PDB file of N, CA and C in Angstrom:
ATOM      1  N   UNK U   1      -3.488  11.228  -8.641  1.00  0.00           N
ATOM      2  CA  UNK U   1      -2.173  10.662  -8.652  1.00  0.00           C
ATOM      3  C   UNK U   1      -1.936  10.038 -10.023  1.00  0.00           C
ATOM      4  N   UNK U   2      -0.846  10.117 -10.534  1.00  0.00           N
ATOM      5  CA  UNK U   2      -0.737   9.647 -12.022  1.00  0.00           C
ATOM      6  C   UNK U   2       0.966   8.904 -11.807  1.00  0.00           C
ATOM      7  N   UNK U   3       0.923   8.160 -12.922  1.00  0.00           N
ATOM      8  CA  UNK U   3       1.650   6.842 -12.248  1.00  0.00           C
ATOM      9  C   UNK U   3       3.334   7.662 -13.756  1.00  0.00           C
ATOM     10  N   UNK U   4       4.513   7.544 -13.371  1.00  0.00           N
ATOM     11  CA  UNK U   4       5.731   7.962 -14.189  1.00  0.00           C
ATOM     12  C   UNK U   4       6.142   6.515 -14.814  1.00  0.00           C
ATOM     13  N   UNK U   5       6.217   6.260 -15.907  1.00  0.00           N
ATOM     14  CA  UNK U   5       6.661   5.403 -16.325  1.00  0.00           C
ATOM     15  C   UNK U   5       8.299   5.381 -16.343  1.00  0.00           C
ATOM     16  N   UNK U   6       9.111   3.916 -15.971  1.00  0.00           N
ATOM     17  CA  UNK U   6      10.398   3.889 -15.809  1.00  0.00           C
ATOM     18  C   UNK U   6      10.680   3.082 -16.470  1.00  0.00           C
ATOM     19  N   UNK U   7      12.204   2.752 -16.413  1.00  0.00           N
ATOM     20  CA  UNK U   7      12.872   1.594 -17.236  1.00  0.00           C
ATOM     21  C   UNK U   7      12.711   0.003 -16.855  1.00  0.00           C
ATOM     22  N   UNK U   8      12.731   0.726 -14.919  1.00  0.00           N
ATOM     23  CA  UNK U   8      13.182  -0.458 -14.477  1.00  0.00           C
ATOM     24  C   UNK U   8      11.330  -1.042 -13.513  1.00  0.00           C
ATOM     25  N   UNK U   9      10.597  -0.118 -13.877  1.00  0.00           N
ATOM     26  CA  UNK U   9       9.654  -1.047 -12.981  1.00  0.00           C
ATOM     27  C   UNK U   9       8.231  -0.566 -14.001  1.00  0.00           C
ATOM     28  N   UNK U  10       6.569  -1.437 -14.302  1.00  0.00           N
ATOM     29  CA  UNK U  10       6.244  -0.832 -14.859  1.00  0.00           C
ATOM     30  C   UNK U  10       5.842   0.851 -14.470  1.00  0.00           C
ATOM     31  N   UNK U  11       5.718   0.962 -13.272  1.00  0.00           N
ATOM     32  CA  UNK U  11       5.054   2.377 -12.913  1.00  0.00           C
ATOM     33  C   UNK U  11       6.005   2.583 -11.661  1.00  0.00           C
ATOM     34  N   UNK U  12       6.258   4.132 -11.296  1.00  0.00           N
ATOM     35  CA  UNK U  12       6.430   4.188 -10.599  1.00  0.00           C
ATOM     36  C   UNK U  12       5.666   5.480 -10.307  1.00  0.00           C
ATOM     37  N   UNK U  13       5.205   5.739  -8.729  1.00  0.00           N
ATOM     38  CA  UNK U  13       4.153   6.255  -8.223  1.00  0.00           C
ATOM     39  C   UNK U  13       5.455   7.854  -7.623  1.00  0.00           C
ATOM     40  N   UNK U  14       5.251   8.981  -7.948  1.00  0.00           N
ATOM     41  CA  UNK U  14       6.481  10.158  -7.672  1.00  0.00           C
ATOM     42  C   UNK U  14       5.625  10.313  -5.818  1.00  0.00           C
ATOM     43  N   UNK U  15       6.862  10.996  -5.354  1.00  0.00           N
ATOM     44  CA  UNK U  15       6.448  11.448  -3.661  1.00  0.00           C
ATOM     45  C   UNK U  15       6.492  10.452  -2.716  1.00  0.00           C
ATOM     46  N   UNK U  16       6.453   8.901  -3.458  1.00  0.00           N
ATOM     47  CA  UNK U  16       6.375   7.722  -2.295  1.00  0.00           C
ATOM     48  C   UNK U  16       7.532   7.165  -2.218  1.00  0.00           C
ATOM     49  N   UNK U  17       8.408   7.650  -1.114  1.00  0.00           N
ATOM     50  CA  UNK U  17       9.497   6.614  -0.934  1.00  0.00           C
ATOM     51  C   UNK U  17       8.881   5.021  -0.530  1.00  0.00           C
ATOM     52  N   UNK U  18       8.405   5.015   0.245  1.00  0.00           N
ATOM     53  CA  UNK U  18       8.078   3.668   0.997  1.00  0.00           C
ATOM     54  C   UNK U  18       6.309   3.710   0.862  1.00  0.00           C
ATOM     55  N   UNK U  19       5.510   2.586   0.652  1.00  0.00           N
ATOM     56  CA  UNK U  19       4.299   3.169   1.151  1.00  0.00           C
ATOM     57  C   UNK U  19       4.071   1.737   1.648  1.00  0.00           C
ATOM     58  N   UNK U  20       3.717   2.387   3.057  1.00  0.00           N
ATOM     59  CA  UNK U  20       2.946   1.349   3.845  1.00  0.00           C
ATOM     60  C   UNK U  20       1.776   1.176   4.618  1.00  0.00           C
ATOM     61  N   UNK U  21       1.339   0.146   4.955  1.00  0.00           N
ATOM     62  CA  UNK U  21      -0.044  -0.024   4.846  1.00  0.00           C
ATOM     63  C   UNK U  21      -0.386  -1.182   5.767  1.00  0.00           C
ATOM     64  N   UNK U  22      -0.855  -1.307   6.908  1.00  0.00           N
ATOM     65  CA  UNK U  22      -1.344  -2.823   7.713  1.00  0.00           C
ATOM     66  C   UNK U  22      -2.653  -3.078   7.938  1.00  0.00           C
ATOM     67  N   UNK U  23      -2.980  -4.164   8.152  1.00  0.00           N
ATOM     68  CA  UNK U  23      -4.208  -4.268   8.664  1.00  0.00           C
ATOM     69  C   UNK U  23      -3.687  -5.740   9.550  1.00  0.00           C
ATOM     70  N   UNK U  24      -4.598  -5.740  10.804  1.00  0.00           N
ATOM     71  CA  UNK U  24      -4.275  -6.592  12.019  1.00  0.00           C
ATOM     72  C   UNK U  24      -5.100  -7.649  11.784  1.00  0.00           C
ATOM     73  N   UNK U  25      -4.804  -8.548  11.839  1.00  0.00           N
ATOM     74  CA  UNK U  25      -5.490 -10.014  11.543  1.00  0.00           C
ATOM     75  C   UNK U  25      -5.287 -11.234  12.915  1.00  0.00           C
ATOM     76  N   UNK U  26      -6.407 -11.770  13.255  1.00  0.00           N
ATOM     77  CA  UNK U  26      -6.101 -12.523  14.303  1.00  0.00           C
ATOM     78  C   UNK U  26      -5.830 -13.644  14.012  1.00  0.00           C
ATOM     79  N   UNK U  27      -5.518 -14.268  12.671  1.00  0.00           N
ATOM     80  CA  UNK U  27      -5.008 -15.553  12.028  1.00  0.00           C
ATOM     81  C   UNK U  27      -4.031 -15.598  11.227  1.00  0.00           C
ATOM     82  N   UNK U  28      -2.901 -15.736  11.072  1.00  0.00           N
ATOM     83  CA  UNK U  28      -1.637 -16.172  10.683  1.00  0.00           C
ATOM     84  C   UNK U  28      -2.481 -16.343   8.889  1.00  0.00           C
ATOM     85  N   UNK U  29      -2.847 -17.260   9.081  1.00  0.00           N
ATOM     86  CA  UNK U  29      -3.911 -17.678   7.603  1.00  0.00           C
ATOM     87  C   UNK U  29      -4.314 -17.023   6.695  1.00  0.00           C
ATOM     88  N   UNK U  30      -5.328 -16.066   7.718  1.00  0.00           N
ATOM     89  CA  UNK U  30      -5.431 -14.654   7.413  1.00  0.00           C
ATOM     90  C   UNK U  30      -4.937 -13.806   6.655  1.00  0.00           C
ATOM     91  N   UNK U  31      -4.208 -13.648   7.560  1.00  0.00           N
ATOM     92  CA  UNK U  31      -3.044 -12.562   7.114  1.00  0.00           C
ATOM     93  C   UNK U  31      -2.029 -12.945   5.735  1.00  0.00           C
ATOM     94  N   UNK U  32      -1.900 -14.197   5.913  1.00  0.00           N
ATOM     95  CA  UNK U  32      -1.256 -14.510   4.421  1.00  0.00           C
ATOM     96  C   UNK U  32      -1.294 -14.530   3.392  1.00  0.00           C
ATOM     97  N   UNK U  33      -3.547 -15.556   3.423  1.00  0.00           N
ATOM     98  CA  UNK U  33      -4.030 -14.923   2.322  1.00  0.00           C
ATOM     99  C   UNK U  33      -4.187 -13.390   1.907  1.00  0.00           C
ATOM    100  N   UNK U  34      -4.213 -12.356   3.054  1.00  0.00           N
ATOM    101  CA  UNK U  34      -4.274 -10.888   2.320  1.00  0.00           C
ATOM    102  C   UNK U  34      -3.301 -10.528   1.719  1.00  0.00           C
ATOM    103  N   UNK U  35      -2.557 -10.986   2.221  1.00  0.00           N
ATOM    104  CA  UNK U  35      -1.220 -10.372   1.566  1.00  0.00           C
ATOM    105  C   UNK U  35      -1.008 -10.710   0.498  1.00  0.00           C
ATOM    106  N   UNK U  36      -1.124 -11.969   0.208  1.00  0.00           N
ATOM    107  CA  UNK U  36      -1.199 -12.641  -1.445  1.00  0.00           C
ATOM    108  C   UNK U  36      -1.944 -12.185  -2.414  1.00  0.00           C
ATOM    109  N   UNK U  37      -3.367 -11.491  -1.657  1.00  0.00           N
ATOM    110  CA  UNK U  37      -4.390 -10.804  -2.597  1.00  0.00           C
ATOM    111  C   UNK U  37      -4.003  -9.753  -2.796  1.00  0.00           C
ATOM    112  N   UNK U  38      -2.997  -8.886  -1.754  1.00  0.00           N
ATOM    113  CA  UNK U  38      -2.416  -7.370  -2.225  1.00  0.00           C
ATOM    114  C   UNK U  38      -1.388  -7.685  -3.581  1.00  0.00           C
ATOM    115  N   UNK U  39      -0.087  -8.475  -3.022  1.00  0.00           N
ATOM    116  CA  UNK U  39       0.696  -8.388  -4.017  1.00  0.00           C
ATOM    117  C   UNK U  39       0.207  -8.642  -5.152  1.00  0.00           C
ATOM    118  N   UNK U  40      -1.044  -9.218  -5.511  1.00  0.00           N
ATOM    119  CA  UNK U  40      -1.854  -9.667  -6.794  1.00  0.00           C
ATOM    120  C   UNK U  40      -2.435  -8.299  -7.676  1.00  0.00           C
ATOM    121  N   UNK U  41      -2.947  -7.279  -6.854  1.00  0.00           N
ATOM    122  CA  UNK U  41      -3.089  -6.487  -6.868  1.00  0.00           C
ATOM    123  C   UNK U  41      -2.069  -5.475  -7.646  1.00  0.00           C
ATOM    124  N   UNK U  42      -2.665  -4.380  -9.176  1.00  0.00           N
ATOM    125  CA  UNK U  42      -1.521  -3.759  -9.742  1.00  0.00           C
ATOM    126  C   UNK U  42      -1.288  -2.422  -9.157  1.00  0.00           C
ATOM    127  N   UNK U  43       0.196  -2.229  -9.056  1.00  0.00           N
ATOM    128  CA  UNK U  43       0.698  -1.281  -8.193  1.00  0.00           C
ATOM    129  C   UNK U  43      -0.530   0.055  -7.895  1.00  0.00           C
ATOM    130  N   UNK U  44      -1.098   0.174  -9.497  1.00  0.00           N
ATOM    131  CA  UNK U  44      -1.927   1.684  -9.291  1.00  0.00           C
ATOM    132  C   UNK U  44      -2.786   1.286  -8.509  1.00  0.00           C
ATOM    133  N   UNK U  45      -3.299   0.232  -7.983  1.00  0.00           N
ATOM    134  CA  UNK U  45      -4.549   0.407  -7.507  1.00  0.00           C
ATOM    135  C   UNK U  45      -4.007   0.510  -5.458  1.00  0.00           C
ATOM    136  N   UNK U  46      -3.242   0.107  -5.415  1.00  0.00           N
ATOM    137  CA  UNK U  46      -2.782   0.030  -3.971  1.00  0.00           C
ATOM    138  C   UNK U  46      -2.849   1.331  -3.519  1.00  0.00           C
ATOM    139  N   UNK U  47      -2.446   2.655  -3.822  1.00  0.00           N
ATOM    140  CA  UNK U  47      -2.219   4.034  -3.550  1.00  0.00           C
ATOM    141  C   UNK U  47      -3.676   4.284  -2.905  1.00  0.00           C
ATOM    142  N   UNK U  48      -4.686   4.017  -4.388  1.00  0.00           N
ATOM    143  CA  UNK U  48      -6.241   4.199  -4.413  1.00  0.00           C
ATOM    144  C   UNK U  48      -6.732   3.537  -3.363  1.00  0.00           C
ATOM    145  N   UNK U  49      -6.400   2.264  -3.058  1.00  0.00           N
ATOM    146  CA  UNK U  49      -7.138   1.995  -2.063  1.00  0.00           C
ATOM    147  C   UNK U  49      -6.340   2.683  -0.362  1.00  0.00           C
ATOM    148  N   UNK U  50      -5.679   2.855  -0.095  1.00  0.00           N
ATOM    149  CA  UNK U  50      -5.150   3.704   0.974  1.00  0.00           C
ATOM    150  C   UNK U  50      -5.945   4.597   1.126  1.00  0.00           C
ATOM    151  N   UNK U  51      -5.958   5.649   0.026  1.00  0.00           N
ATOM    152  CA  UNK U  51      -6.396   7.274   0.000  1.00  0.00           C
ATOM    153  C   UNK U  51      -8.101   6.809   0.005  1.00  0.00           C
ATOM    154  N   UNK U  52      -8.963   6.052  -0.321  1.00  0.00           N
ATOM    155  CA  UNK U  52     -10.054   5.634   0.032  1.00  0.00           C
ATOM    156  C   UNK U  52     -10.684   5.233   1.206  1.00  0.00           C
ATOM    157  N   UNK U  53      -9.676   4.353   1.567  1.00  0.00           N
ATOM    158  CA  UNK U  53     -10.310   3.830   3.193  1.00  0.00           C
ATOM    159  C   UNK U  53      -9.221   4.889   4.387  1.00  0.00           C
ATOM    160  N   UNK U  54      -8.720   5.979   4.075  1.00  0.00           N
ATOM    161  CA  UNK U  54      -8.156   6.828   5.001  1.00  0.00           C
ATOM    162  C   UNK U  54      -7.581   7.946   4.132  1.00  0.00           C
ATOM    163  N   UNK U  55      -8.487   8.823   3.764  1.00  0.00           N
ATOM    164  CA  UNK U  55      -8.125  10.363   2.939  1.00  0.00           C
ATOM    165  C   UNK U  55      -7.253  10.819   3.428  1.00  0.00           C
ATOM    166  N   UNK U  56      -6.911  11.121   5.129  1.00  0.00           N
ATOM    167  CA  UNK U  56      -6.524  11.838   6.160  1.00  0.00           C
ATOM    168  C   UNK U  56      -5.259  11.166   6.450  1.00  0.00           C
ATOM    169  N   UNK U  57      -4.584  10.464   5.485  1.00  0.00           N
ATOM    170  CA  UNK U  57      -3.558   9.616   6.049  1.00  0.00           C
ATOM    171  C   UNK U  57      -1.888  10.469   6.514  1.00  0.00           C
ATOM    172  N   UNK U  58      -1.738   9.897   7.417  1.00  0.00           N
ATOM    173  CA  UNK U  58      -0.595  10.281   8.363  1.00  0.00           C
ATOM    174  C   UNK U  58       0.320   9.346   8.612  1.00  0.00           C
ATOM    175  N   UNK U  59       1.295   9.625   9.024  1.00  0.00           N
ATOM    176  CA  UNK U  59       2.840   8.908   9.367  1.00  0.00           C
ATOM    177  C   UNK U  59       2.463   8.305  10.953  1.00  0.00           C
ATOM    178  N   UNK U  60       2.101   6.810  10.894  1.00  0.00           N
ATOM    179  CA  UNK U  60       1.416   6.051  12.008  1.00  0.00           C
ATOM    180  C   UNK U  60       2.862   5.902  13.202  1.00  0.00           C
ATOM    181  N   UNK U  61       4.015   6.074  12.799  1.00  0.00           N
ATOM    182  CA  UNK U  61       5.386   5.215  13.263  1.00  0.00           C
ATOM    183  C   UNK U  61       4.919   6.091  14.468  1.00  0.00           C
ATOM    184  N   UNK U  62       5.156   7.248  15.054  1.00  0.00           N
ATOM    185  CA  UNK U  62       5.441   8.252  16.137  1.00  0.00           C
ATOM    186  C   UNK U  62       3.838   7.420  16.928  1.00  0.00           C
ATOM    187  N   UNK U  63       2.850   6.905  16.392  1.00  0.00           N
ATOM    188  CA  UNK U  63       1.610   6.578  17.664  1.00  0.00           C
ATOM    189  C   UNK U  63       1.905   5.008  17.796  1.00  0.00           C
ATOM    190  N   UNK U  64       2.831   4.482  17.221  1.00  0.00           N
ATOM    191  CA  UNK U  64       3.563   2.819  17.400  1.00  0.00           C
ATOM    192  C   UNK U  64       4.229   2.883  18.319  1.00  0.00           C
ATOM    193  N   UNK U  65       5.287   4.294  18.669  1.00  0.00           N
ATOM    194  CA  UNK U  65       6.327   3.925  19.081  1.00  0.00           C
ATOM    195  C   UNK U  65       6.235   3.933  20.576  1.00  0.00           C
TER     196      UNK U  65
END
């Protein structure tokens, strides 16, 4: 994956409208600090870690619903 440089953001990642990503946390706390450690996190590396901890990744919404 190779990152398009734009005007308006530093990178933008082509093919990803939305990319999303959860993990279930049983503490409010938890969950806040991760999230703080993602957004800390630079855009390229977020993709990488997805495609690492789930190669096989699929559109989760249709086994939510």
């Amino acid at each position: 994956m190779r990152c398009v440089p734009s005007g308006i953001r530093d990178c933008v990642i082509p093919f990803f409208e939305y990319l999303v990503w959860f993990v279930t946390h049983y503490l409010m706390a938890a969950a806040i600090v991760h999230g703080k450690r993602m957004k800390a996190l630079r855009r390229v590396w977020k993709p990488q870690l997805i495609e690492s901890t789930s190669p096989d990744a699929h559109d989760l919404y249709p086994d939510l619903v």
